[in-house]
Coordinates of C-alpha atoms in Angstrom, one line a residue:
M22 CA -41.5 18.0 -6.4
G23 CA -43.2 15.6 -8.9
T24 CA -41.5 12.6 -11.6
S25 CA -42.0 15.0 -14.3
T26 CA -40.1 18.1 -13.1
M27 CA -36.8 16.2 -11.7
P28 CA -34.0 16.8 -12.5
D29 CA -32.1 14.3 -15.4
L30 CA -29.0 15.5 -14.4
I31 CA -27.1 16.7 -10.7
L32 CA -23.6 17.2 -10.3
H33 CA -22.2 18.3 -7.2
G34 CA -19.3 18.1 -4.8
A35 CA -17.8 21.3 -6.9
R36 CA -16.2 24.5 -6.8
M37 CA -18.4 26.2 -8.8
T38 CA -17.4 29.8 -10.6
T39 CA -20.9 30.8 -11.4
L40 CA -20.1 34.0 -12.9
D41 CA -23.9 34.9 -11.8
R42 CA -23.2 38.3 -9.6
T43 CA -26.2 37.3 -7.6
R44 CA -24.4 34.0 -6.6
P45 CA -21.0 33.8 -7.6
R46 CA -20.0 30.4 -5.7
A47 CA -21.6 27.0 -5.7
A48 CA -21.6 23.4 -5.1
A49 CA -23.9 21.8 -7.1
V50 CA -26.6 22.2 -10.1
A51 CA -29.4 20.4 -10.9
I52 CA -30.2 20.2 -14.7
R53 CA -33.4 19.7 -16.4
D54 CA -34.3 19.9 -20.3
G55 CA -31.5 21.6 -20.9
R56 CA -31.1 24.3 -18.6
F57 CA -30.1 24.4 -14.7
L58 CA -33.1 24.5 -12.5
R59 CA -31.1 24.9 -9.4
V60 CA -27.9 26.6 -8.1
G61 CA -26.9 25.6 -4.6
D62 CA -25.4 23.6 -2.6
D63 CA -25.0 20.1 -1.9
R64 CA -28.1 19.6 0.2
G65 CA -30.3 21.8 -1.7
V66 CA -29.6 20.6 -4.9
L67 CA -29.6 16.5 -3.9
A68 CA -32.6 16.9 -2.2
L69 CA -34.1 17.3 -6.0
A70 CA -32.9 14.1 -7.3
G71 CA -35.7 11.4 -8.8
P72 CA -35.2 7.4 -9.7
A73 CA -34.1 8.3 -13.0
T74 CA -32.3 11.3 -12.3
K75 CA -28.6 10.8 -13.2
V76 CA -25.6 12.0 -10.1
I77 CA -22.1 12.6 -10.8
D78 CA -19.8 13.3 -7.6
L79 CA -17.2 15.6 -9.2
Q80 CA -14.9 15.7 -6.3
G81 CA -14.1 19.2 -5.2
R82 CA -13.0 19.7 -9.1
S83 CA -13.7 23.4 -9.9
V84 CA -16.1 24.3 -12.7
L85 CA -16.8 27.1 -14.9
P86 CA -19.3 28.2 -17.2
G87 CA -19.0 26.6 -20.9
L88 CA -16.5 28.8 -23.2
C89 CA -18.1 30.5 -25.9
D90 CA -16.3 31.3 -29.6
N91 CA -16.7 34.7 -30.7
H92 CA -15.6 34.5 -34.1
T93 CA -14.4 31.3 -35.6
H94 CA -15.0 28.7 -39.2
V95 CA -16.1 25.9 -37.5
I96 CA -18.6 24.8 -40.7
R97 CA -15.5 25.4 -43.3
G98 CA -13.0 23.6 -40.4
G99 CA -15.5 20.6 -39.8
L100 CA -15.5 20.2 -43.7
N101 CA -11.8 19.8 -43.6
Y102 CA -10.7 18.9 -40.3
N103 CA -9.5 14.9 -40.5
M104 CA -7.8 15.6 -43.6
E105 CA -5.5 18.2 -41.7
L106 CA -2.4 17.8 -40.2
R107 CA -2.5 19.8 -37.1
W108 CA 0.7 21.9 -35.9
D109 CA -1.1 24.2 -33.2
G110 CA 0.8 23.6 -29.8
V111 CA 3.6 21.8 -31.3
R112 CA 6.9 23.4 -29.7
S113 CA 9.8 22.3 -31.9
L114 CA 9.9 22.1 -35.8
A115 CA 11.7 18.9 -35.6
D116 CA 8.4 17.5 -33.8
A117 CA 6.2 18.6 -36.2
M118 CA 8.3 17.2 -39.3
A119 CA 8.5 14.0 -37.5
M120 CA 4.7 14.3 -37.7
L121 CA 4.8 15.2 -41.3
K122 CA 6.7 12.5 -41.9
R123 CA 4.9 9.9 -40.5
Q124 CA 1.9 11.7 -42.1
V125 CA 3.1 11.3 -45.4
A126 CA 3.6 7.7 -45.0
V127 CA 0.5 6.6 -44.3
T128 CA -1.8 9.0 -46.9
P129 CA -2.7 7.5 -50.5
P130 CA -2.3 9.0 -53.6
P131 CA -4.0 11.5 -54.6
Q132 CA -4.6 12.9 -51.6
W133 CA -2.4 15.4 -49.8
V134 CA -0.8 15.8 -46.8
R135 CA -1.9 19.4 -45.3
V136 CA -0.6 22.0 -42.4
V137 CA -3.7 24.7 -42.6
G138 CA -2.9 27.6 -39.8
G139 CA -3.5 27.6 -36.2
F140 CA 0.5 27.9 -35.6
S141 CA 3.5 30.2 -36.1
D142 CA 7.4 30.0 -36.8
H143 CA 8.0 31.4 -33.5
Q144 CA 6.4 28.6 -31.3
F145 CA 9.1 26.5 -32.5
A146 CA 12.2 26.0 -30.6
E147 CA 14.0 27.0 -33.6
K148 CA 11.6 29.8 -34.5
R149 CA 11.9 29.4 -38.2
L150 CA 9.5 27.2 -40.6
P151 CA 10.9 24.1 -43.2
T152 CA 12.8 24.7 -45.8
L153 CA 11.0 23.4 -49.3
D154 CA 14.1 21.1 -49.6
E155 CA 13.5 19.5 -46.3
L156 CA 9.6 19.0 -47.2
N157 CA 10.7 17.4 -50.4
A158 CA 13.2 15.6 -48.6
V159 CA 10.5 14.4 -45.9
A160 CA 7.9 13.8 -49.2
P161 CA 9.0 13.4 -52.8
D162 CA 5.9 12.2 -54.0
T163 CA 2.9 13.1 -51.8
P164 CA 1.4 16.6 -52.2
V165 CA 2.8 18.8 -49.1
F166 CA 0.6 21.7 -48.7
I167 CA 1.2 24.4 -45.4
L168 CA -0.2 27.6 -44.6
H169 CA 1.3 29.9 -42.7
L170 CA -0.9 32.2 -40.9
Y171 CA -2.6 34.3 -44.0
D172 CA 1.0 35.6 -44.7
R173 CA 2.3 32.7 -47.2
A174 CA 1.9 28.9 -48.0
L175 CA 4.7 26.0 -48.4
L176 CA 4.0 24.0 -50.9
N177 CA 6.4 20.9 -51.7
A178 CA 7.5 19.6 -55.8
A179 CA 4.7 17.1 -55.6
A180 CA 2.3 19.4 -54.6
L181 CA 3.0 22.0 -57.6
R182 CA 2.8 19.3 -59.9
A183 CA -0.8 18.8 -58.3
V184 CA -2.1 22.3 -58.6
G185 CA -0.4 22.7 -62.2
Y186 CA 1.2 26.1 -60.7
G187 CA 4.2 26.2 -63.4
R188 CA 6.7 28.3 -65.3
D189 CA 3.7 29.8 -67.2
T190 CA 1.6 30.5 -64.6
P191 CA 0.6 34.0 -63.7
N192 CA 0.5 35.9 -60.9
P193 CA -2.7 35.8 -59.4
P194 CA -3.8 39.5 -58.5
G195 CA -2.7 40.0 -55.1
G196 CA -0.6 37.3 -54.8
E197 CA 3.1 36.4 -55.4
I198 CA 4.2 33.1 -57.2
A199 CA 7.9 32.9 -55.8
R200 CA 10.3 32.2 -58.9
D201 CA 13.9 30.4 -59.1
A202 CA 16.4 32.4 -61.6
S203 CA 14.8 30.1 -64.2
G204 CA 11.1 31.5 -63.6
N205 CA 10.1 28.3 -62.1
P206 CA 7.8 28.1 -59.2
T207 CA 10.1 27.4 -56.1
G208 CA 6.5 26.5 -54.0
L209 CA 6.4 29.6 -51.8
L210 CA 3.3 31.7 -52.2
L211 CA 3.3 34.6 -50.3
A212 CA 0.0 36.9 -50.0
R213 CA 1.0 40.3 -51.3
P214 CA -1.6 41.9 -49.9
N215 CA -3.7 39.7 -49.4
A216 CA -4.1 35.8 -49.0
S217 CA -6.4 34.9 -52.4
I218 CA -3.6 32.9 -53.8
L219 CA -3.5 31.0 -50.5
Y220 CA -7.5 30.4 -50.6
A221 CA -7.6 29.4 -54.3
T222 CA -4.5 26.9 -54.3
L223 CA -6.3 25.2 -50.7
A224 CA -9.3 24.7 -52.6
K225 CA -7.7 22.6 -55.4
G226 CA -6.9 20.0 -52.5
P227 CA -9.3 16.7 -53.3
K228 CA -12.3 16.9 -51.5
L229 CA -13.8 14.6 -48.1
P230 CA -17.2 13.0 -49.8
F231 CA -20.1 14.0 -47.8
N232 CA -20.7 11.4 -45.1
Y233 CA -17.1 11.8 -44.7
Q234 CA -17.4 15.7 -43.7
L235 CA -19.8 14.5 -41.3
N236 CA -18.0 12.7 -39.4
S237 CA -14.8 15.2 -40.1
T238 CA -17.0 18.2 -38.7
R239 CA -18.3 15.7 -35.6
H240 CA -14.2 15.1 -35.0
F241 CA -14.0 18.6 -35.0
M242 CA -16.9 19.2 -32.1
R243 CA -15.6 16.5 -30.1
E244 CA -12.2 18.6 -30.2
L245 CA -13.7 22.0 -29.2
N246 CA -15.2 20.1 -26.3
R247 CA -12.4 18.7 -25.6
L248 CA -11.3 22.0 -24.8
G249 CA -14.7 23.3 -22.9
V250 CA -15.9 24.9 -26.2
T251 CA -19.7 24.8 -25.9
S252 CA -20.9 27.4 -28.5
V253 CA -19.3 29.4 -31.5
I254 CA -20.6 32.4 -33.3
D255 CA -19.0 30.9 -37.3
A256 CA -17.9 33.5 -39.5
G257 CA -18.7 32.5 -42.7
G258 CA -15.2 32.4 -44.6
G259 CA -13.2 32.7 -48.1
F260 CA -14.1 30.3 -50.9
Q261 CA -17.7 28.7 -48.5
K262 CA -20.4 28.6 -50.4
Y263 CA -23.8 28.9 -49.4
P264 CA -26.3 26.6 -48.7
E265 CA -24.1 24.3 -50.2
D266 CA -21.1 24.2 -47.7
Y267 CA -24.2 24.4 -44.6
E268 CA -25.9 21.6 -45.7
V269 CA -23.5 19.0 -43.5
I270 CA -23.8 21.0 -40.5
R271 CA -27.8 21.1 -40.9
R272 CA -27.4 17.7 -41.0
L273 CA -26.1 17.4 -38.1
A274 CA -28.3 19.8 -36.5
D275 CA -31.0 17.8 -37.7
E276 CA -30.1 14.7 -35.9
D277 CA -29.5 15.9 -32.7
Q278 CA -25.6 15.9 -33.6
L279 CA -24.3 19.0 -32.9
T280 CA -22.1 18.9 -29.7
V281 CA -21.6 22.8 -29.7
R282 CA -23.9 25.0 -30.3
L283 CA -23.5 27.3 -33.4
A284 CA -24.6 30.8 -34.4
Y285 CA -23.7 31.3 -38.4
N286 CA -22.8 34.5 -40.4
L287 CA -23.6 34.8 -43.9
F288 CA -20.5 35.7 -45.9
T289 CA -20.9 37.9 -49.1
Q290 CA -19.8 35.2 -52.1
K291 CA -17.9 37.1 -54.9
P292 CA -16.3 40.4 -55.5
K293 CA -18.6 43.2 -57.0
E294 CA -22.0 41.1 -56.3
E295 CA -22.4 41.4 -52.3
K296 CA -25.8 43.6 -52.8
E297 CA -27.0 40.9 -54.9
D298 CA -25.9 38.1 -52.3
F299 CA -27.7 40.1 -49.2
L300 CA -30.5 41.7 -51.2
N301 CA -31.4 37.6 -52.1
W302 CA -30.3 36.5 -48.6
T303 CA -32.9 38.5 -46.6
R304 CA -35.6 37.8 -49.2
T305 CA -35.2 33.9 -48.2
S306 CA -33.6 33.8 -44.6
T307 CA -34.8 35.1 -41.5
Y308 CA -32.9 36.9 -38.7
R309 CA -32.6 34.3 -35.7
Q310 CA -34.4 31.7 -37.5
G311 CA -33.8 28.1 -36.0
N312 CA -33.2 27.0 -32.6
D313 CA -30.8 27.0 -29.5
Y314 CA -28.6 24.7 -31.3
F315 CA -28.2 25.9 -35.0
R316 CA -29.5 29.4 -35.3
H317 CA -29.0 32.0 -37.7
N318 CA -26.9 35.7 -36.8
G319 CA -26.6 37.7 -39.4
A320 CA -24.5 39.2 -41.6
G321 CA -20.5 38.9 -42.5
E322 CA -17.7 38.4 -41.5
M323 CA -17.0 39.6 -45.1
L324 CA -19.6 42.7 -46.3
V325 CA -17.9 43.6 -49.2
F326 CA -14.4 42.9 -50.6
S327 CA -13.2 46.7 -51.1
A328 CA -13.2 46.5 -47.4
A329 CA -10.7 43.2 -46.9
D330 CA -8.1 44.6 -44.8
F331 CA -6.2 41.5 -44.4
E332 CA -3.7 41.2 -41.3
D333 CA -0.7 40.0 -42.9
F334 CA 1.7 42.0 -40.6
R335 CA 4.8 41.0 -42.5
Q336 CA 3.4 43.3 -45.9
P337 CA 2.5 46.9 -45.4
R338 CA -0.6 48.2 -44.5
P339 CA -3.3 47.6 -47.9
D340 CA -5.1 51.2 -48.6
M341 CA -8.8 50.2 -49.5
P342 CA -9.7 51.8 -52.5
P343 CA -12.0 54.0 -53.3
N344 CA -15.2 52.5 -53.8
M345 CA -15.2 50.7 -50.4
E346 CA -17.3 53.3 -48.8
G347 CA -20.2 53.0 -51.9
D348 CA -19.7 49.5 -51.8
L349 CA -20.2 49.0 -48.0
E350 CA -22.9 51.8 -47.4
A351 CA -25.0 49.5 -50.1
V352 CA -24.8 46.3 -48.3
V353 CA -25.6 48.4 -44.8
R354 CA -28.4 50.2 -46.1
I355 CA -30.2 46.3 -46.6
L356 CA -29.1 44.7 -43.7
A357 CA -30.6 48.1 -41.6
Q358 CA -33.7 47.8 -43.1
N359 CA -34.1 44.1 -42.9
R360 CA -33.0 44.9 -39.3
W361 CA -30.6 41.8 -39.6
P362 CA -27.2 42.5 -37.7
W363 CA -23.4 42.5 -39.0
R364 CA -20.0 41.9 -38.5
M365 CA -17.2 43.1 -40.1
H366 CA -13.9 42.1 -40.7
A367 CA -11.2 45.4 -40.1
T368 CA -7.9 45.1 -38.8
Y369 CA -6.5 48.9 -39.0
D370 CA -7.8 51.9 -37.3
E371 CA -7.9 53.6 -40.8
T372 CA -10.5 50.7 -42.7
I373 CA -12.8 51.4 -39.4
G374 CA -13.1 55.0 -39.5
R375 CA -13.7 55.3 -43.1
A376 CA -16.7 52.0 -42.4
L377 CA -17.7 54.0 -39.7
D378 CA -18.2 57.1 -42.0
V379 CA -20.4 54.8 -43.6
F380 CA -22.5 53.4 -40.6
E381 CA -23.4 56.6 -38.9
K382 CA -24.3 57.8 -42.5
V383 CA -26.8 55.1 -42.4
N384 CA -27.9 55.4 -39.1
R385 CA -29.0 59.4 -39.7
E386 CA -31.8 57.8 -41.9
I387 CA -32.5 54.5 -41.1
P388 CA -31.3 54.0 -37.3
F389 CA -30.0 50.9 -36.5
D390 CA -31.7 51.5 -32.6
G391 CA -30.3 48.0 -31.1
L392 CA -29.2 46.4 -34.0
H393 CA -26.5 44.1 -32.5
W394 CA -23.8 44.6 -34.9
F395 CA -20.2 44.9 -34.5
F396 CA -16.1 45.0 -35.7
D397 CA -13.9 41.9 -35.9
H398 CA -10.2 41.8 -35.0
A399 CA -9.3 45.5 -34.7
E400 CA -6.1 45.4 -33.8
T401 CA -4.8 48.7 -33.7
I402 CA -8.5 50.6 -33.4
S403 CA -8.1 54.0 -31.8
D404 CA -9.8 56.2 -28.7
R405 CA -11.6 57.7 -31.4
S406 CA -13.1 55.2 -33.2
I407 CA -13.8 53.0 -30.0
D408 CA -16.2 55.8 -28.7
R409 CA -17.7 56.0 -31.9
V410 CA -18.5 51.8 -31.9
A411 CA -19.9 52.8 -28.2
A412 CA -22.1 55.8 -29.8
L413 CA -23.6 53.8 -32.6
G414 CA -25.1 50.7 -30.2
G415 CA -22.1 48.8 -31.8
G416 CA -19.3 46.2 -30.0
I417 CA -15.8 45.0 -30.8
A418 CA -14.8 41.3 -31.3
V419 CA -11.4 40.7 -30.5
Q420 CA -9.7 37.6 -31.2
H421 CA -6.1 36.3 -30.3
R422 CA -4.5 36.9 -33.7
M423 CA -1.6 38.8 -31.9
A424 CA -0.3 35.8 -29.9
Y425 CA 0.6 34.6 -33.3
Q426 CA 1.9 37.4 -35.0
G427 CA 3.2 39.5 -32.6
E428 CA 6.5 39.1 -33.5
H429 CA 5.5 39.8 -36.9
F430 CA 3.6 43.1 -36.1
V431 CA 6.7 44.6 -33.5
E432 CA 9.5 43.6 -36.9
R433 CA 7.2 46.0 -38.5
Y434 CA 5.6 48.9 -36.0
G435 CA 8.0 48.5 -33.0
K436 CA 7.2 47.3 -29.8
A437 CA 5.3 50.3 -28.4
A438 CA 2.8 50.1 -31.4
A439 CA 2.5 46.7 -30.5
A440 CA 1.6 47.5 -26.4
A441 CA -2.2 47.8 -26.8
T442 CA -3.1 45.9 -30.8
P443 CA -5.8 45.2 -29.7
P444 CA -6.5 47.9 -26.5
V445 CA -8.9 45.1 -25.0
A446 CA -8.4 46.8 -21.7
K447 CA -9.4 50.2 -22.9
I448 CA -12.4 48.9 -25.3
M449 CA -13.6 47.2 -21.9
A450 CA -13.4 50.2 -19.3
S451 CA -14.8 52.5 -22.1
G452 CA -18.1 50.7 -21.8
T453 CA -17.7 49.2 -25.2
R454 CA -19.1 45.6 -25.8
V455 CA -16.5 43.6 -26.2
S456 CA -15.3 39.6 -26.3
A457 CA -13.0 37.0 -26.7
G458 CA -12.3 34.3 -29.8
T459 CA -10.1 32.7 -31.9
D460 CA -10.6 33.2 -35.5
A461 CA -9.6 29.3 -35.8
T462 CA -8.7 27.9 -38.0
R463 CA -6.2 29.0 -40.9
V464 CA -4.6 31.8 -38.3
A465 CA -4.6 30.7 -34.8
S466 CA -5.7 27.9 -33.0
Y467 CA -8.9 27.1 -32.3
N468 CA -7.8 26.5 -28.5
P469 CA -9.5 28.7 -26.0
W470 CA -7.2 28.6 -23.4
V471 CA -4.4 29.8 -25.6
S472 CA -6.2 33.2 -26.1
L473 CA -7.0 33.3 -22.5
S474 CA -3.5 32.8 -21.5
W475 CA -2.9 35.8 -23.9
L476 CA -5.7 38.0 -22.5
V477 CA -3.8 37.7 -19.0
T478 CA -0.3 37.2 -19.9
G479 CA 0.0 39.2 -23.0
R480 CA 2.3 36.8 -24.2
T481 CA 3.0 35.3 -27.6
V482 CA 3.4 31.3 -28.4
G483 CA 6.0 32.5 -29.0
G484 CA 6.9 33.7 -25.4
M485 CA 7.2 37.6 -26.4
S486 CA 5.6 39.8 -23.7
L487 CA 3.2 42.3 -25.9
Y488 CA 1.7 44.4 -23.9
P489 CA 2.2 46.0 -20.1
P490 CA -0.2 45.4 -17.3
E491 CA -2.3 47.7 -17.7
N492 CA -3.4 46.1 -21.3
R493 CA -3.5 42.6 -19.5
L494 CA -7.0 41.1 -18.1
D495 CA -7.5 39.9 -14.5
R496 CA -8.8 35.8 -14.8
E497 CA -12.2 36.9 -13.9
S498 CA -12.9 39.9 -16.6
A499 CA -10.5 37.3 -19.0
L500 CA -13.3 34.7 -18.6
R501 CA -16.3 37.1 -19.1
M502 CA -15.5 38.0 -22.3
W503 CA -15.3 33.6 -23.1
T504 CA -18.8 33.5 -21.5
E505 CA -21.3 36.0 -20.4
R506 CA -19.9 39.0 -22.9
V507 CA -20.4 37.0 -26.1
A508 CA -23.9 36.7 -25.2
W509 CA -24.5 39.8 -27.0
F510 CA -23.0 38.9 -30.1
S511 CA -25.0 36.2 -30.8
N512 CA -28.4 38.5 -29.0
E513 CA -28.8 35.4 -26.2
E514 CA -28.1 37.4 -23.1
G515 CA -30.0 36.0 -20.3
N516 CA -29.5 32.6 -21.9
K517 CA -26.3 31.3 -21.5
G518 CA -22.5 32.4 -20.1
T519 CA -23.2 31.9 -16.3
I520 CA -24.5 29.1 -14.2
S521 CA -27.6 30.8 -13.1
E522 CA -31.1 29.3 -13.2
G523 CA -33.2 29.1 -16.0
Q524 CA -30.1 29.4 -18.3
L525 CA -29.2 27.1 -21.0
A526 CA -26.5 24.5 -18.6
D527 CA -23.5 24.5 -20.8
L528 CA -20.4 23.6 -18.1
V529 CA -16.9 22.6 -17.9
V530 CA -14.9 20.7 -15.5
P531 CA -11.5 21.8 -16.5
S532 CA -8.4 19.6 -15.9
C533 CA -6.6 22.4 -13.6
D534 CA -8.5 25.5 -11.6
Y535 CA -8.0 28.0 -13.7
F536 CA -8.2 30.5 -11.0
G537 CA -5.2 29.4 -9.1
C538 CA -2.8 27.3 -11.8
A539 CA 0.3 29.2 -12.4
D540 CA -0.1 31.9 -15.6
D541 CA 2.3 29.7 -17.7
D542 CA -0.2 26.6 -17.6
I543 CA -3.3 28.6 -18.6
A544 CA -2.6 27.5 -22.2
H545 CA -2.3 24.1 -21.4
I546 CA -5.8 23.5 -19.8
A547 CA -8.1 20.6 -21.4
S548 CA -11.6 19.6 -20.2
L549 CA -12.6 16.6 -17.6
M550 CA -16.1 16.9 -18.1
T551 CA -17.9 19.3 -20.8
V552 CA -22.0 19.4 -20.3
V553 CA -23.8 21.3 -23.5
G554 CA -27.5 21.7 -23.1
G555 CA -27.3 18.7 -19.5
R556 CA -25.4 16.8 -22.2
I557 CA -22.2 15.0 -21.4
V558 CA -20.8 15.6 -24.6
Y559 CA -16.9 14.7 -23.6
A560 CA -15.6 13.5 -20.6
A561 CA -12.0 11.9 -19.3
G562 CA -10.3 11.3 -16.3
D563 CA -11.8 9.8 -13.6
F564 CA -15.1 10.6 -15.4
A565 CA -14.0 8.9 -18.4
S566 CA -17.0 6.6 -17.8
H567 CA -18.9 9.0 -19.1
D568 CA -17.7 9.9 -22.0
P569 CA -20.1 9.4 -25.1
P570 CA -18.4 7.0 -28.1
I571 CA -18.0 8.7 -31.7
P572 CA -17.3 7.1 -35.0
P573 CA -13.4 6.6 -35.9
A574 CA -12.1 9.1 -37.8
M575 CA -12.7 8.7 -41.6
P576 CA -10.8 7.9 -43.7
D577 CA -8.9 5.2 -42.1
W578 CA -5.5 7.7 -43.2
S579 CA -6.8 10.8 -41.5
P580 CA -4.1 12.5 -39.3
V581 CA -6.8 12.8 -36.3
R582 CA -6.7 9.2 -35.6
T583 CA -3.4 9.4 -34.0
Q584 CA -3.0 13.2 -33.6
D585 CA -5.9 13.2 -31.0
G586 CA -6.0 17.0 -30.5
Y587 CA -4.2 19.9 -29.6
A588 CA -0.7 19.0 -29.2
R589 CA -1.1 15.5 -28.7
S590 CA 0.4 13.3 -31.1
A591 CA 1.2 10.3 -30.9
D592 CA 4.9 10.5 -32.0
V593 CA 5.3 14.3 -29.6
P594 CA 4.0 13.9 -26.2
A595 CA 4.0 17.3 -25.9
R596 CA 3.2 18.9 -22.6
D597 CA 1.3 21.6 -24.0
A598 CA -2.2 18.3 -23.7
L599 CA -3.1 19.2 -20.3
V600 CA -1.1 20.2 -16.8
Q601 CA 0.5 17.4 -15.3
T602 CA 1.4 16.7 -11.7
A603 CA -0.2 18.9 -9.1
G604 CA -1.5 21.5 -11.3
C605 CA -4.2 18.9 -12.4
G606 CA -6.2 19.9 -9.6
C607 CA -6.9 16.4 -9.3
A608 CA -8.5 15.9 -5.7
H609 CA -7.4 12.8 -5.4
A610 CA -4.6 10.4 -8.1
C611 CA -5.2 7.1 -9.9
N612 CA -4.5 4.0 -8.7
V613 CA -3.0 3.4 -12.3
H614 CA -1.1 6.8 -13.6
G615 CA -1.0 9.2 -10.3
H616 CA -1.6 12.5 -11.8
A617 CA 0.8 12.0 -14.9
H618 CA -2.9 12.3 -17.4
A619 CA -1.1 13.2 -19.8
K620 CA 1.4 11.0 -20.2
A621 CA -1.0 8.7 -19.4
W622 CA -3.1 9.5 -22.6
A623 CA -0.5 10.5 -25.2
A624 CA 1.2 7.2 -24.4
N625 CA 1.7 4.5 -27.4
A626 CA 0.0 2.1 -26.2
P627 CA -1.5 -1.3 -28.7
T628 CA -5.4 -0.2 -28.4
G629 CA -4.0 3.3 -29.6
D630 CA -3.2 1.6 -33.2
L631 CA -6.4 3.3 -34.7
K632 CA -4.8 2.4 -38.2
G633 CA -4.7 -1.4 -37.4
F634 CA -8.1 -1.6 -35.3
W635 CA -10.1 0.2 -37.3
G636 CA -8.5 0.2 -40.7
A637 CA -11.4 -2.1 -42.1
L638 CA -13.8 0.9 -41.9
G639 CA -12.2 3.4 -44.2
C640 CA -11.2 3.8 -47.4
A641 CA -9.3 6.0 -50.0
C642 CA -11.5 4.7 -53.1
W643 CA -13.3 8.3 -53.4
A644 CA -9.8 10.1 -53.6
V645 CA -10.3 12.0 -57.1

């Protein structure tokens, strides 16, 4: 083999689950130019090494294909990640409030402290949200905004003053400002029945300047890498403007700083102007334009606002207006004529059935003929609708929203109705295309292992058992939902999703053996090494010397400085970050910490005082 064809990277000494049915197991891989050059045993792969090849012994660790999230909001989330205090994975309200108090102490005026989704009241031992009195006691002067799912937001008195909500502020359409006996807002905002009031209020907060947004997006991607995510499909999002809000991710793509592959869908901008949006976009954008790191993926998840059935299970199911079909048909015709695939948000089967009437009508005149279109969420989809989706060649992208809202669903509809919401196993058995994701960050957490745990155990983050065995998946099937099966939804079948020769070289070395750990430990897995396109984008533990540097989070008061990721705050040494002791899957213990990696990485050592050490590198002078 000539030097021009020698591998850039060899990983060996591993127990690899490739998901390649022709070679399900391997010990080593050779990677060149971002793709798997060779997958096989140690001897055969190591023989390919040249003088410039980087060779890493994985010391008996398990290896999986990189995880791909079929529905998330990385572009929007990245713009704000460094400003957000995350309660994802925190197990007690007391700990969450301690985190909040600490963040209030370092947040300068006029900045807000925001907790924007990713948690459920049922995950807390106390099984409740904080009271408004508790928020005002912790933060008398600093605005605090807490978004809980898409059902409510809590604002302290300072936040109410900041957004200008007073006695004379009217309720917006579809939302309610809760008031006291005198008619003054209490600080509770309710989505009745849609989340527009929550979106609009959050949008009133200060924003990061462009350079800080670049830094923020890099830190969000690094957190995803820390959990083994190598690809996402971005579903757009409310109050996310195109192309303005895409400039940060474009800049990072142009500068080769993306550490997560991103396929993006275009989300319509304004009610009653959806047709104009898609007419304009199909003239000015090309489906699949871009490359393997940043690429256009079609339309959605919002196609028309009249079809948006938000999943607030604390409220009755919303009926879509009579103009839904006409609005939707106009947009789908444009997409089908221009050969643009689409994704459509749909929680309830009633909405799905009406949408399918439209799709079938358009298909009779403009055959879809292989377009990769699909429904998102589909919690209550019926057998009949599953068959109709399959007949039209579509797919169903499910997310683990029920892991966060299952208790609320059961309260309204009962345990029996929740047993197949969504009916994942039945969809898979029917042969319909199906894959998994998170819908992060404003509802569920971005943590893929919580989704995998939900698929396998059928339990919510609060511990409620939702699904009987027949609606749960075995571990390999669940993993394929996060890897191989996602590729169809971004039209990349055969290009990624397995560890196979010729495919994109994306993989993760998990902190414990996904196939060997206890059910209860799946949600606590993280990554010890994540590789995207043959580049190591994250490494920890025994492989920390390979971890690429990243500038500290900006601004200097960012919660990311002290909250180093999912359930890993310096003041909450939670177990959820990693599986400890024997469950970690280590080939051997290190000489300092043994197997107690979670305790070591969460320790409040002096070098962890990022605010003190890096304080000169950030400021709040941009605050407006």
